[in-house]
Amino acid sequence: MAWLRVCLIGLIAALALLLGACGNREPEARAAFIALLQSRSEAAAGGPVALPSLSKEERQALGDYAQAYGIMSDYQAELRKAAQPLREVLATETLRSVGDIVARHDALTLARKTLQANVAAVREARARADKARSSLELPPDLAPAYDGVYDESLTAPANELLAAADTLDAVARDALAIADFVAANAAGIELAGGQARVATPSLQQALNLRLQGLNAQSDDLERAREQIRRAVGPSLTDPAATPSAGAASTPATGVVSAPAAGSAAAPAAVRR
């Protein structure tokens, strides 16, 4: 029986060593996670880090840290989903004449509702991700790498999307005000070929002041376009990124400009 007792003790000791080896993968998984974050951050070349779904091999290598990665990748996917409709809003706000503004009254109204819904979606996604992030207890050597990617690829783009949405909403609001002004003064404003011709100098001045207010947002709209592009990624099929035929002389911002009289986006002229 003594030999049996010795064998059992040896077997238990061997099992303990084996289980210890199997259960102590955390240092390797942590090192693999840090390396993954660093490699994807370097590949981004200063832009937001792409966080695609993990491959089977990567998931196995990260172990329990795959869940921490999933918080970021899921959040980024939600941000991109929320940003996609903003491209359509950009296309709607590519306004080249007063006629465009009037014709797109309903589309601009819908754009404001779309913006409101997507701003709410971004904020809700950020709240969920921030809550999940705060529940993580990351080791001291992993936390800086994780937080760096989180801030650069999630927090900053979310803030940029919210800022872009504010800009788009302001453009839609001011464009709708112009459309409503034209409708309220239909007897004194005539649209011909997209251009507005008005009956009196005072009405011309009032309309041009509103157009100038819209034009003043040109740089902000171009910045919003870039913010959305960074969040979603460029697309050759993006209607807002491709100028329409014959619009080569129109600013890329999409806000109605006020060039010299006679061009398609000229300020309102007094009817003769």
PDB file of C-alpha atoms in Angstrom:
ATOM      1  CA  MET A   1       0.000   0.000   0.000  1.00  0.00           C
ATOM      2  CA  ALA A   2       2.932   2.313   0.615  1.00  0.00           C
ATOM      3  CA  TRP A   3       3.908   2.186  -3.037  1.00  0.00           C
ATOM      4  CA  LEU A   4       0.331   2.969  -4.033  1.00  0.00           C
ATOM      5  CA  ARG A   5       0.303   5.971  -1.696  1.00  0.00           C
ATOM      6  CA  VAL A   6       3.537   7.223  -3.240  1.00  0.00           C
ATOM      7  CA  CYS A   7       2.148   6.832  -6.763  1.00  0.00           C
ATOM      8  CA  LEU A   8      -1.028   8.712  -5.846  1.00  0.00           C
ATOM      9  CA  ILE A   9       0.959  11.559  -4.308  1.00  0.00           C
ATOM     10  CA  GLY A  10       3.123  11.740  -7.411  1.00  0.00           C
ATOM     11  CA  LEU A  11       0.082  11.748  -9.676  1.00  0.00           C
ATOM     12  CA  ILE A  12      -1.587  14.530  -7.698  1.00  0.00           C
ATOM     13  CA  ALA A  13       1.580  16.606  -7.829  1.00  0.00           C
ATOM     14  CA  ALA A  14       1.858  16.114 -11.591  1.00  0.00           C
ATOM     15  CA  LEU A  15      -1.776  17.117 -12.093  1.00  0.00           C
ATOM     16  CA  ALA A  16      -1.256  20.227  -9.996  1.00  0.00           C
ATOM     17  CA  LEU A  17       1.709  21.260 -12.129  1.00  0.00           C
ATOM     18  CA  LEU A  18      -0.235  20.583 -15.318  1.00  0.00           C
ATOM     19  CA  LEU A  19      -3.271  22.585 -14.184  1.00  0.00           C
ATOM     20  CA  GLY A  20      -1.031  25.393 -13.027  1.00  0.00           C
ATOM     21  CA  ALA A  21       0.646  25.526 -16.404  1.00  0.00           C
ATOM     22  CA  CYS A  22      -2.709  25.508 -18.203  1.00  0.00           C
ATOM     23  CA  GLY A  23      -4.227  28.181 -15.971  1.00  0.00           C
ATOM     24  CA  ASN A  24      -1.286  30.582 -16.027  1.00  0.00           C
ATOM     25  CA  ARG A  25      -1.594  31.789 -19.631  1.00  0.00           C
ATOM     26  CA  GLU A  26      -2.392  35.343 -18.567  1.00  0.00           C
ATOM     27  CA  PRO A  27       1.142  36.738 -19.023  1.00  0.00           C
ATOM     28  CA  GLU A  28       1.327  35.300 -22.536  1.00  0.00           C
ATOM     29  CA  ALA A  29      -2.175  36.492 -23.404  1.00  0.00           C
ATOM     30  CA  ARG A  30      -1.395  39.963 -22.045  1.00  0.00           C
ATOM     31  CA  ALA A  31       1.811  40.186 -24.060  1.00  0.00           C
ATOM     32  CA  ALA A  32      -0.057  39.070 -27.173  1.00  0.00           C
ATOM     33  CA  PHE A  33      -2.747  41.710 -26.569  1.00  0.00           C
ATOM     34  CA  ILE A  34      -0.204  44.499 -26.119  1.00  0.00           C
ATOM     35  CA  ALA A  35       1.586  43.421 -29.293  1.00  0.00           C
ATOM     36  CA  LEU A  36      -1.702  43.334 -31.213  1.00  0.00           C
ATOM     37  CA  LEU A  37      -2.689  46.822 -30.060  1.00  0.00           C
ATOM     38  CA  GLN A  38       0.738  48.213 -30.917  1.00  0.00           C
ATOM     39  CA  SER A  39       0.820  46.632 -34.373  1.00  0.00           C
ATOM     40  CA  ARG A  40      -2.626  47.921 -35.303  1.00  0.00           C
ATOM     41  CA  SER A  41      -1.818  51.345 -33.926  1.00  0.00           C
ATOM     42  CA  GLU A  42       1.350  51.505 -36.031  1.00  0.00           C
ATOM     43  CA  ALA A  43      -0.556  50.358 -39.123  1.00  0.00           C
ATOM     44  CA  ALA A  44      -2.993  53.248 -38.678  1.00  0.00           C
ATOM     45  CA  ALA A  45      -0.185  55.770 -39.338  1.00  0.00           C
ATOM     46  CA  GLY A  46      -1.593  58.376 -36.969  1.00  0.00           C
ATOM     47  CA  GLY A  47      -5.247  57.882 -37.884  1.00  0.00           C
ATOM     48  CA  PRO A  48      -7.967  55.969 -36.060  1.00  0.00           C
ATOM     49  CA  VAL A  49      -6.931  52.373 -35.455  1.00  0.00           C
ATOM     50  CA  ALA A  50      -8.958  49.830 -37.432  1.00  0.00           C
ATOM     51  CA  LEU A  51     -10.414  47.248 -35.063  1.00  0.00           C
ATOM     52  CA  PRO A  52     -11.761  44.368 -37.153  1.00  0.00           C
ATOM     53  CA  SER A  53     -13.104  41.187 -35.621  1.00  0.00           C
ATOM     54  CA  LEU A  54     -10.450  38.884 -34.232  1.00  0.00           C
ATOM     55  CA  SER A  55      -9.391  35.835 -36.178  1.00  0.00           C
ATOM     56  CA  LYS A  56      -9.680  32.441 -34.509  1.00  0.00           C
ATOM     57  CA  GLU A  57      -5.934  32.390 -33.901  1.00  0.00           C
ATOM     58  CA  GLU A  58      -5.931  35.889 -32.429  1.00  0.00           C
ATOM     59  CA  ARG A  59      -8.848  35.061 -30.146  1.00  0.00           C
ATOM     60  CA  GLN A  60      -7.038  32.001 -28.854  1.00  0.00           C
ATOM     61  CA  ALA A  61      -3.847  33.970 -28.290  1.00  0.00           C
ATOM     62  CA  LEU A  62      -5.617  36.734 -26.359  1.00  0.00           C
ATOM     63  CA  GLY A  63      -7.581  34.414 -24.099  1.00  0.00           C
ATOM     64  CA  ASP A  64      -9.804  36.382 -21.734  1.00  0.00           C
ATOM     65  CA  TYR A  65      -8.482  39.657 -23.172  1.00  0.00           C
ATOM     66  CA  ALA A  66     -10.492  38.981 -26.325  1.00  0.00           C
ATOM     67  CA  GLN A  67     -13.481  40.347 -24.426  1.00  0.00           C
ATOM     68  CA  ALA A  68     -11.646  43.614 -23.746  1.00  0.00           C
ATOM     69  CA  TYR A  69     -10.846  43.881 -27.444  1.00  0.00           C
ATOM     70  CA  GLY A  70     -14.478  43.158 -28.282  1.00  0.00           C
ATOM     71  CA  ILE A  71     -15.597  46.202 -26.316  1.00  0.00           C
ATOM     72  CA  MET A  72     -13.592  48.408 -28.665  1.00  0.00           C
ATOM     73  CA  SER A  73     -14.372  46.607 -31.925  1.00  0.00           C
ATOM     74  CA  ASP A  74     -18.110  46.547 -31.192  1.00  0.00           C
ATOM     75  CA  TYR A  75     -18.066  50.243 -30.316  1.00  0.00           C
ATOM     76  CA  GLN A  76     -16.203  51.128 -33.498  1.00  0.00           C
ATOM     77  CA  ALA A  77     -18.703  49.139 -35.569  1.00  0.00           C
ATOM     78  CA  GLU A  78     -21.566  51.068 -33.954  1.00  0.00           C
ATOM     79  CA  LEU A  79     -19.851  54.392 -34.651  1.00  0.00           C
ATOM     80  CA  ARG A  80     -19.421  53.520 -38.317  1.00  0.00           C
ATOM     81  CA  LYS A  81     -23.035  52.407 -38.563  1.00  0.00           C
ATOM     82  CA  ALA A  82     -24.212  55.679 -37.027  1.00  0.00           C
ATOM     83  CA  ALA A  83     -21.950  57.696 -39.330  1.00  0.00           C
ATOM     84  CA  GLN A  84     -23.137  56.092 -42.584  1.00  0.00           C
ATOM     85  CA  PRO A  85     -26.419  58.085 -42.830  1.00  0.00           C
ATOM     86  CA  LEU A  86     -24.444  61.295 -42.418  1.00  0.00           C
ATOM     87  CA  ARG A  87     -23.065  60.723 -45.924  1.00  0.00           C
ATOM     88  CA  GLU A  88     -26.584  60.973 -47.277  1.00  0.00           C
ATOM     89  CA  VAL A  89     -27.066  64.172 -45.319  1.00  0.00           C
ATOM     90  CA  LEU A  90     -23.885  65.545 -46.896  1.00  0.00           C
ATOM     91  CA  ALA A  91     -25.282  64.765 -50.326  1.00  0.00           C
ATOM     92  CA  THR A  92     -28.527  66.529 -49.449  1.00  0.00           C
ATOM     93  CA  GLU A  93     -26.587  69.563 -48.282  1.00  0.00           C
ATOM     94  CA  THR A  94     -24.603  69.822 -51.506  1.00  0.00           C
ATOM     95  CA  LEU A  95     -26.558  72.957 -52.414  1.00  0.00           C
ATOM     96  CA  ARG A  96     -25.534  74.884 -55.512  1.00  0.00           C
ATOM     97  CA  SER A  97     -28.390  77.346 -55.914  1.00  0.00           C
ATOM     98  CA  VAL A  98     -31.417  78.828 -54.231  1.00  0.00           C
ATOM     99  CA  GLY A  99     -33.456  76.494 -56.412  1.00  0.00           C
ATOM    100  CA  ASP A 100     -31.680  73.515 -54.814  1.00  0.00           C
ATOM    101  CA  ILE A 101     -32.543  74.821 -51.360  1.00  0.00           C
ATOM    102  CA  VAL A 102     -36.216  75.230 -52.183  1.00  0.00           C
ATOM    103  CA  ALA A 103     -36.452  71.873 -53.971  1.00  0.00           C
ATOM    104  CA  ARG A 104     -34.848  70.024 -51.046  1.00  0.00           C
ATOM    105  CA  HIS A 105     -37.027  71.432 -48.301  1.00  0.00           C
ATOM    106  CA  ASP A 106     -38.478  68.030 -47.376  1.00  0.00           C
ATOM    107  CA  ALA A 107     -35.096  66.293 -47.683  1.00  0.00           C
ATOM    108  CA  LEU A 108     -33.494  68.864 -45.389  1.00  0.00           C
ATOM    109  CA  THR A 109     -36.282  68.417 -42.858  1.00  0.00           C
ATOM    110  CA  LEU A 110     -35.695  64.659 -42.933  1.00  0.00           C
ATOM    111  CA  ALA A 111     -31.942  65.258 -42.635  1.00  0.00           C
ATOM    112  CA  ARG A 112     -32.421  67.054 -39.326  1.00  0.00           C
ATOM    113  CA  LYS A 113     -34.424  64.099 -37.983  1.00  0.00           C
ATOM    114  CA  THR A 114     -31.742  61.695 -39.196  1.00  0.00           C
ATOM    115  CA  LEU A 115     -29.062  63.734 -37.467  1.00  0.00           C
ATOM    116  CA  GLN A 116     -31.007  63.770 -34.222  1.00  0.00           C
ATOM    117  CA  ALA A 117     -31.432  59.985 -34.275  1.00  0.00           C
ATOM    118  CA  ASN A 118     -27.795  59.304 -35.104  1.00  0.00           C
ATOM    119  CA  VAL A 119     -26.465  61.706 -32.482  1.00  0.00           C
ATOM    120  CA  ALA A 120     -28.519  59.775 -29.927  1.00  0.00           C
ATOM    121  CA  ALA A 121     -27.112  56.492 -31.270  1.00  0.00           C
ATOM    122  CA  VAL A 122     -23.515  57.713 -30.972  1.00  0.00           C
ATOM    123  CA  ARG A 123     -24.056  58.934 -27.429  1.00  0.00           C
ATOM    124  CA  GLU A 124     -25.729  55.696 -26.362  1.00  0.00           C
ATOM    125  CA  ALA A 125     -22.946  53.599 -27.891  1.00  0.00           C
ATOM    126  CA  ARG A 126     -20.316  55.727 -26.185  1.00  0.00           C
ATOM    127  CA  ALA A 127     -22.069  55.405 -22.824  1.00  0.00           C
ATOM    128  CA  ARG A 128     -22.221  51.609 -23.122  1.00  0.00           C
ATOM    129  CA  ALA A 129     -18.585  51.338 -24.167  1.00  0.00           C
ATOM    130  CA  ASP A 130     -17.378  53.709 -21.449  1.00  0.00           C
ATOM    131  CA  LYS A 131     -19.287  51.719 -18.839  1.00  0.00           C
ATOM    132  CA  ALA A 132     -17.784  48.469 -20.089  1.00  0.00           C
ATOM    133  CA  ARG A 133     -14.310  50.032 -20.165  1.00  0.00           C
ATOM    134  CA  SER A 134     -14.627  51.266 -16.586  1.00  0.00           C
ATOM    135  CA  SER A 135     -15.462  47.743 -15.435  1.00  0.00           C
ATOM    136  CA  LEU A 136     -12.200  46.346 -16.815  1.00  0.00           C
ATOM    137  CA  GLU A 137      -9.305  45.802 -14.440  1.00  0.00           C
ATOM    138  CA  LEU A 138      -6.290  45.901 -16.719  1.00  0.00           C
ATOM    139  CA  PRO A 139      -2.704  45.275 -15.588  1.00  0.00           C
ATOM    140  CA  PRO A 140      -0.487  48.399 -15.328  1.00  0.00           C
ATOM    141  CA  ASP A 141       1.559  47.505 -18.419  1.00  0.00           C
ATOM    142  CA  LEU A 142      -1.541  46.863 -20.566  1.00  0.00           C
ATOM    143  CA  ALA A 143      -3.760  49.772 -19.500  1.00  0.00           C
ATOM    144  CA  PRO A 144      -1.765  52.548 -21.289  1.00  0.00           C
ATOM    145  CA  ALA A 145      -1.753  50.683 -24.604  1.00  0.00           C
ATOM    146  CA  TYR A 146      -5.461  49.872 -24.330  1.00  0.00           C
ATOM    147  CA  ASP A 147      -6.483  53.380 -23.276  1.00  0.00           C
ATOM    148  CA  GLY A 148      -4.405  54.928 -26.048  1.00  0.00           C
ATOM    149  CA  VAL A 149      -6.173  52.931 -28.742  1.00  0.00           C
ATOM    150  CA  TYR A 150      -9.540  53.468 -27.043  1.00  0.00           C
ATOM    151  CA  ASP A 151      -9.119  57.242 -26.981  1.00  0.00           C
ATOM    152  CA  GLU A 152      -7.659  57.634 -30.465  1.00  0.00           C
ATOM    153  CA  SER A 153      -9.983  55.260 -32.262  1.00  0.00           C
ATOM    154  CA  LEU A 154     -13.210  55.581 -30.289  1.00  0.00           C
ATOM    155  CA  THR A 155     -13.433  58.603 -28.010  1.00  0.00           C
ATOM    156  CA  ALA A 156     -11.942  61.105 -30.472  1.00  0.00           C
ATOM    157  CA  PRO A 157     -13.923  59.875 -33.527  1.00  0.00           C
ATOM    158  CA  ALA A 158     -17.141  59.899 -31.501  1.00  0.00           C
ATOM    159  CA  ASN A 159     -16.500  63.505 -30.523  1.00  0.00           C
ATOM    160  CA  GLU A 160     -15.734  64.360 -34.148  1.00  0.00           C
ATOM    161  CA  LEU A 161     -18.943  62.723 -35.350  1.00  0.00           C
ATOM    162  CA  LEU A 162     -20.978  64.677 -32.827  1.00  0.00           C
ATOM    163  CA  ALA A 163     -19.289  67.898 -33.932  1.00  0.00           C
ATOM    164  CA  ALA A 164     -19.920  67.031 -37.591  1.00  0.00           C
ATOM    165  CA  ALA A 165     -23.571  66.334 -36.855  1.00  0.00           C
ATOM    166  CA  ASP A 166     -23.892  69.739 -35.171  1.00  0.00           C
ATOM    167  CA  THR A 167     -22.445  71.398 -38.279  1.00  0.00           C
ATOM    168  CA  LEU A 168     -24.743  69.502 -40.635  1.00  0.00           C
ATOM    169  CA  ASP A 169     -27.735  70.382 -38.499  1.00  0.00           C
ATOM    170  CA  ALA A 170     -26.820  74.074 -38.559  1.00  0.00           C
ATOM    171  CA  VAL A 171     -26.520  74.001 -42.355  1.00  0.00           C
ATOM    172  CA  ALA A 172     -29.868  72.240 -42.712  1.00  0.00           C
ATOM    173  CA  ARG A 173     -31.498  74.670 -40.290  1.00  0.00           C
ATOM    174  CA  ASP A 174     -30.244  77.749 -42.145  1.00  0.00           C
ATOM    175  CA  ALA A 175     -31.085  76.283 -45.556  1.00  0.00           C
ATOM    176  CA  LEU A 176     -34.636  75.561 -44.384  1.00  0.00           C
ATOM    177  CA  ALA A 177     -34.929  79.127 -43.151  1.00  0.00           C
ATOM    178  CA  ILE A 178     -34.012  80.328 -46.645  1.00  0.00           C
ATOM    179  CA  ALA A 179     -36.539  77.969 -48.256  1.00  0.00           C
ATOM    180  CA  ASP A 180     -39.224  79.217 -45.883  1.00  0.00           C
ATOM    181  CA  PHE A 181     -38.263  82.827 -46.622  1.00  0.00           C
ATOM    182  CA  VAL A 182     -38.590  82.241 -50.356  1.00  0.00           C
ATOM    183  CA  ALA A 183     -41.962  80.541 -49.870  1.00  0.00           C
ATOM    184  CA  ALA A 184     -43.214  83.369 -47.663  1.00  0.00           C
ATOM    185  CA  ASN A 185     -42.211  85.903 -50.326  1.00  0.00           C
ATOM    186  CA  ALA A 186     -43.269  83.941 -53.393  1.00  0.00           C
ATOM    187  CA  ALA A 187     -44.940  86.987 -54.928  1.00  0.00           C
ATOM    188  CA  GLY A 188     -41.659  88.878 -54.924  1.00  0.00           C
ATOM    189  CA  ILE A 189     -39.168  86.075 -55.660  1.00  0.00           C
ATOM    190  CA  GLU A 190     -38.946  84.234 -58.972  1.00  0.00           C
ATOM    191  CA  LEU A 191     -36.768  81.169 -59.499  1.00  0.00           C
ATOM    192  CA  ALA A 192     -35.376  80.768 -63.001  1.00  0.00           C
ATOM    193  CA  GLY A 193     -32.781  78.120 -63.738  1.00  0.00           C
ATOM    194  CA  GLY A 194     -32.128  77.793 -60.014  1.00  0.00           C
ATOM    195  CA  GLN A 195     -31.348  81.507 -59.650  1.00  0.00           C
ATOM    196  CA  ALA A 196     -33.494  83.840 -57.600  1.00  0.00           C
ATOM    197  CA  ARG A 197     -34.714  87.116 -58.998  1.00  0.00           C
ATOM    198  CA  VAL A 198     -36.510  89.406 -56.589  1.00  0.00           C
ATOM    199  CA  ALA A 199     -38.846  92.330 -57.029  1.00  0.00           C
ATOM    200  CA  THR A 200     -37.209  94.929 -54.790  1.00  0.00           C
ATOM    201  CA  PRO A 201     -33.730  95.855 -53.544  1.00  0.00           C
ATOM    202  CA  SER A 202     -34.845  95.416 -49.931  1.00  0.00           C
ATOM    203  CA  LEU A 203     -36.021  91.867 -50.589  1.00  0.00           C
ATOM    204  CA  GLN A 204     -32.783  91.165 -52.471  1.00  0.00           C
ATOM    205  CA  GLN A 205     -30.752  92.359 -49.500  1.00  0.00           C
ATOM    206  CA  ALA A 206     -32.755  90.251 -47.067  1.00  0.00           C
ATOM    207  CA  LEU A 207     -32.301  87.100 -49.153  1.00  0.00           C
ATOM    208  CA  ASN A 208     -28.601  87.704 -49.776  1.00  0.00           C
ATOM    209  CA  LEU A 209     -27.977  88.193 -46.061  1.00  0.00           C
ATOM    210  CA  ARG A 210     -29.439  84.748 -45.433  1.00  0.00           C
ATOM    211  CA  LEU A 211     -27.335  83.240 -48.212  1.00  0.00           C
ATOM    212  CA  GLN A 212     -24.221  84.847 -46.757  1.00  0.00           C
ATOM    213  CA  GLY A 213     -25.013  83.268 -43.394  1.00  0.00           C
ATOM    214  CA  LEU A 214     -25.211  79.887 -45.083  1.00  0.00           C
ATOM    215  CA  ASN A 215     -21.987  80.511 -47.011  1.00  0.00           C
ATOM    216  CA  ALA A 216     -20.180  81.385 -43.781  1.00  0.00           C
ATOM    217  CA  GLN A 217     -20.436  77.710 -42.792  1.00  0.00           C
ATOM    218  CA  SER A 218     -18.491  76.520 -45.835  1.00  0.00           C
ATOM    219  CA  ASP A 219     -15.272  75.726 -43.969  1.00  0.00           C
ATOM    220  CA  ASP A 220     -17.189  74.034 -41.145  1.00  0.00           C
ATOM    221  CA  LEU A 221     -19.020  71.820 -43.626  1.00  0.00           C
ATOM    222  CA  GLU A 222     -15.782  70.795 -45.325  1.00  0.00           C
ATOM    223  CA  ARG A 223     -14.343  69.923 -41.921  1.00  0.00           C
ATOM    224  CA  ALA A 224     -17.460  67.860 -41.141  1.00  0.00           C
ATOM    225  CA  ARG A 225     -17.018  66.009 -44.427  1.00  0.00           C
ATOM    226  CA  GLU A 226     -13.470  65.037 -43.438  1.00  0.00           C
ATOM    227  CA  GLN A 227     -14.556  64.003 -39.934  1.00  0.00           C
ATOM    228  CA  ILE A 228     -17.197  61.679 -41.364  1.00  0.00           C
ATOM    229  CA  ARG A 229     -14.758  60.299 -43.939  1.00  0.00           C
ATOM    230  CA  ARG A 230     -12.293  59.461 -41.181  1.00  0.00           C
ATOM    231  CA  ALA A 231     -14.967  57.746 -39.133  1.00  0.00           C
ATOM    232  CA  VAL A 232     -16.493  55.699 -41.959  1.00  0.00           C
ATOM    233  CA  GLY A 233     -13.671  55.501 -44.453  1.00  0.00           C
ATOM    234  CA  PRO A 234     -13.647  56.813 -48.053  1.00  0.00           C
ATOM    235  CA  SER A 235     -15.934  55.302 -50.629  1.00  0.00           C
ATOM    236  CA  LEU A 236     -15.975  55.757 -54.387  1.00  0.00           C
ATOM    237  CA  THR A 237     -19.751  55.382 -54.259  1.00  0.00           C
ATOM    238  CA  ASP A 238     -20.231  58.196 -51.756  1.00  0.00           C
ATOM    239  CA  PRO A 239     -22.586  60.632 -53.562  1.00  0.00           C
ATOM    240  CA  ALA A 240     -21.435  63.513 -51.401  1.00  0.00           C
ATOM    241  CA  ALA A 241     -17.815  62.980 -52.405  1.00  0.00           C
ATOM    242  CA  THR A 242     -18.413  63.073 -56.155  1.00  0.00           C
ATOM    243  CA  PRO A 243     -19.232  66.455 -57.761  1.00  0.00           C
ATOM    244  CA  SER A 244     -22.139  66.397 -60.154  1.00  0.00           C
ATOM    245  CA  ALA A 245     -21.598  66.979 -63.865  1.00  0.00           C
ATOM    246  CA  GLY A 246     -21.071  70.576 -64.770  1.00  0.00           C
ATOM    247  CA  ALA A 247     -20.283  71.604 -61.199  1.00  0.00           C
ATOM    248  CA  ALA A 248     -16.520  71.882 -61.562  1.00  0.00           C
ATOM    249  CA  SER A 249     -16.562  75.549 -60.612  1.00  0.00           C
ATOM    250  CA  THR A 250     -18.683  74.953 -57.519  1.00  0.00           C
ATOM    251  CA  PRO A 251     -16.841  74.788 -54.177  1.00  0.00           C
ATOM    252  CA  ALA A 252     -16.468  71.235 -52.875  1.00  0.00           C
ATOM    253  CA  THR A 253     -18.060  72.172 -49.581  1.00  0.00           C
ATOM    254  CA  GLY A 254     -21.545  71.930 -50.994  1.00  0.00           C
ATOM    255  CA  VAL A 255     -22.789  75.162 -49.427  1.00  0.00           C
ATOM    256  CA  VAL A 256     -24.385  77.623 -51.871  1.00  0.00           C
ATOM    257  CA  SER A 257     -21.705  80.100 -52.823  1.00  0.00           C
ATOM    258  CA  ALA A 258     -22.139  83.679 -53.984  1.00  0.00           C
ATOM    259  CA  PRO A 259     -19.807  84.206 -56.975  1.00  0.00           C
ATOM    260  CA  ALA A 260     -20.185  86.895 -59.614  1.00  0.00           C
ATOM    261  CA  ALA A 261     -23.637  87.591 -60.960  1.00  0.00           C
ATOM    262  CA  GLY A 262     -24.709  85.313 -63.797  1.00  0.00           C
ATOM    263  CA  SER A 263     -23.345  82.027 -62.462  1.00  0.00           C
ATOM    264  CA  ALA A 264     -25.562  79.231 -61.180  1.00  0.00           C
ATOM    265  CA  ALA A 265     -25.015  80.097 -57.527  1.00  0.00           C
ATOM    266  CA  ALA A 266     -25.167  83.853 -57.880  1.00  0.00           C
ATOM    267  CA  PRO A 267     -26.819  85.949 -55.175  1.00  0.00           C
ATOM    268  CA  ALA A 268     -30.376  87.031 -55.683  1.00  0.00           C
ATOM    269  CA  ALA A 269     -30.807  89.669 -58.376  1.00  0.00           C
ATOM    270  CA  VAL A 270     -33.478  92.331 -58.637  1.00  0.00           C
ATOM    271  CA  ARG A 271     -36.082  91.530 -61.294  1.00  0.00           C
ATOM    272  CA  ARG A 272     -36.143  93.899 -64.219  1.00  0.00           C
TER     273      ARG A 272
END
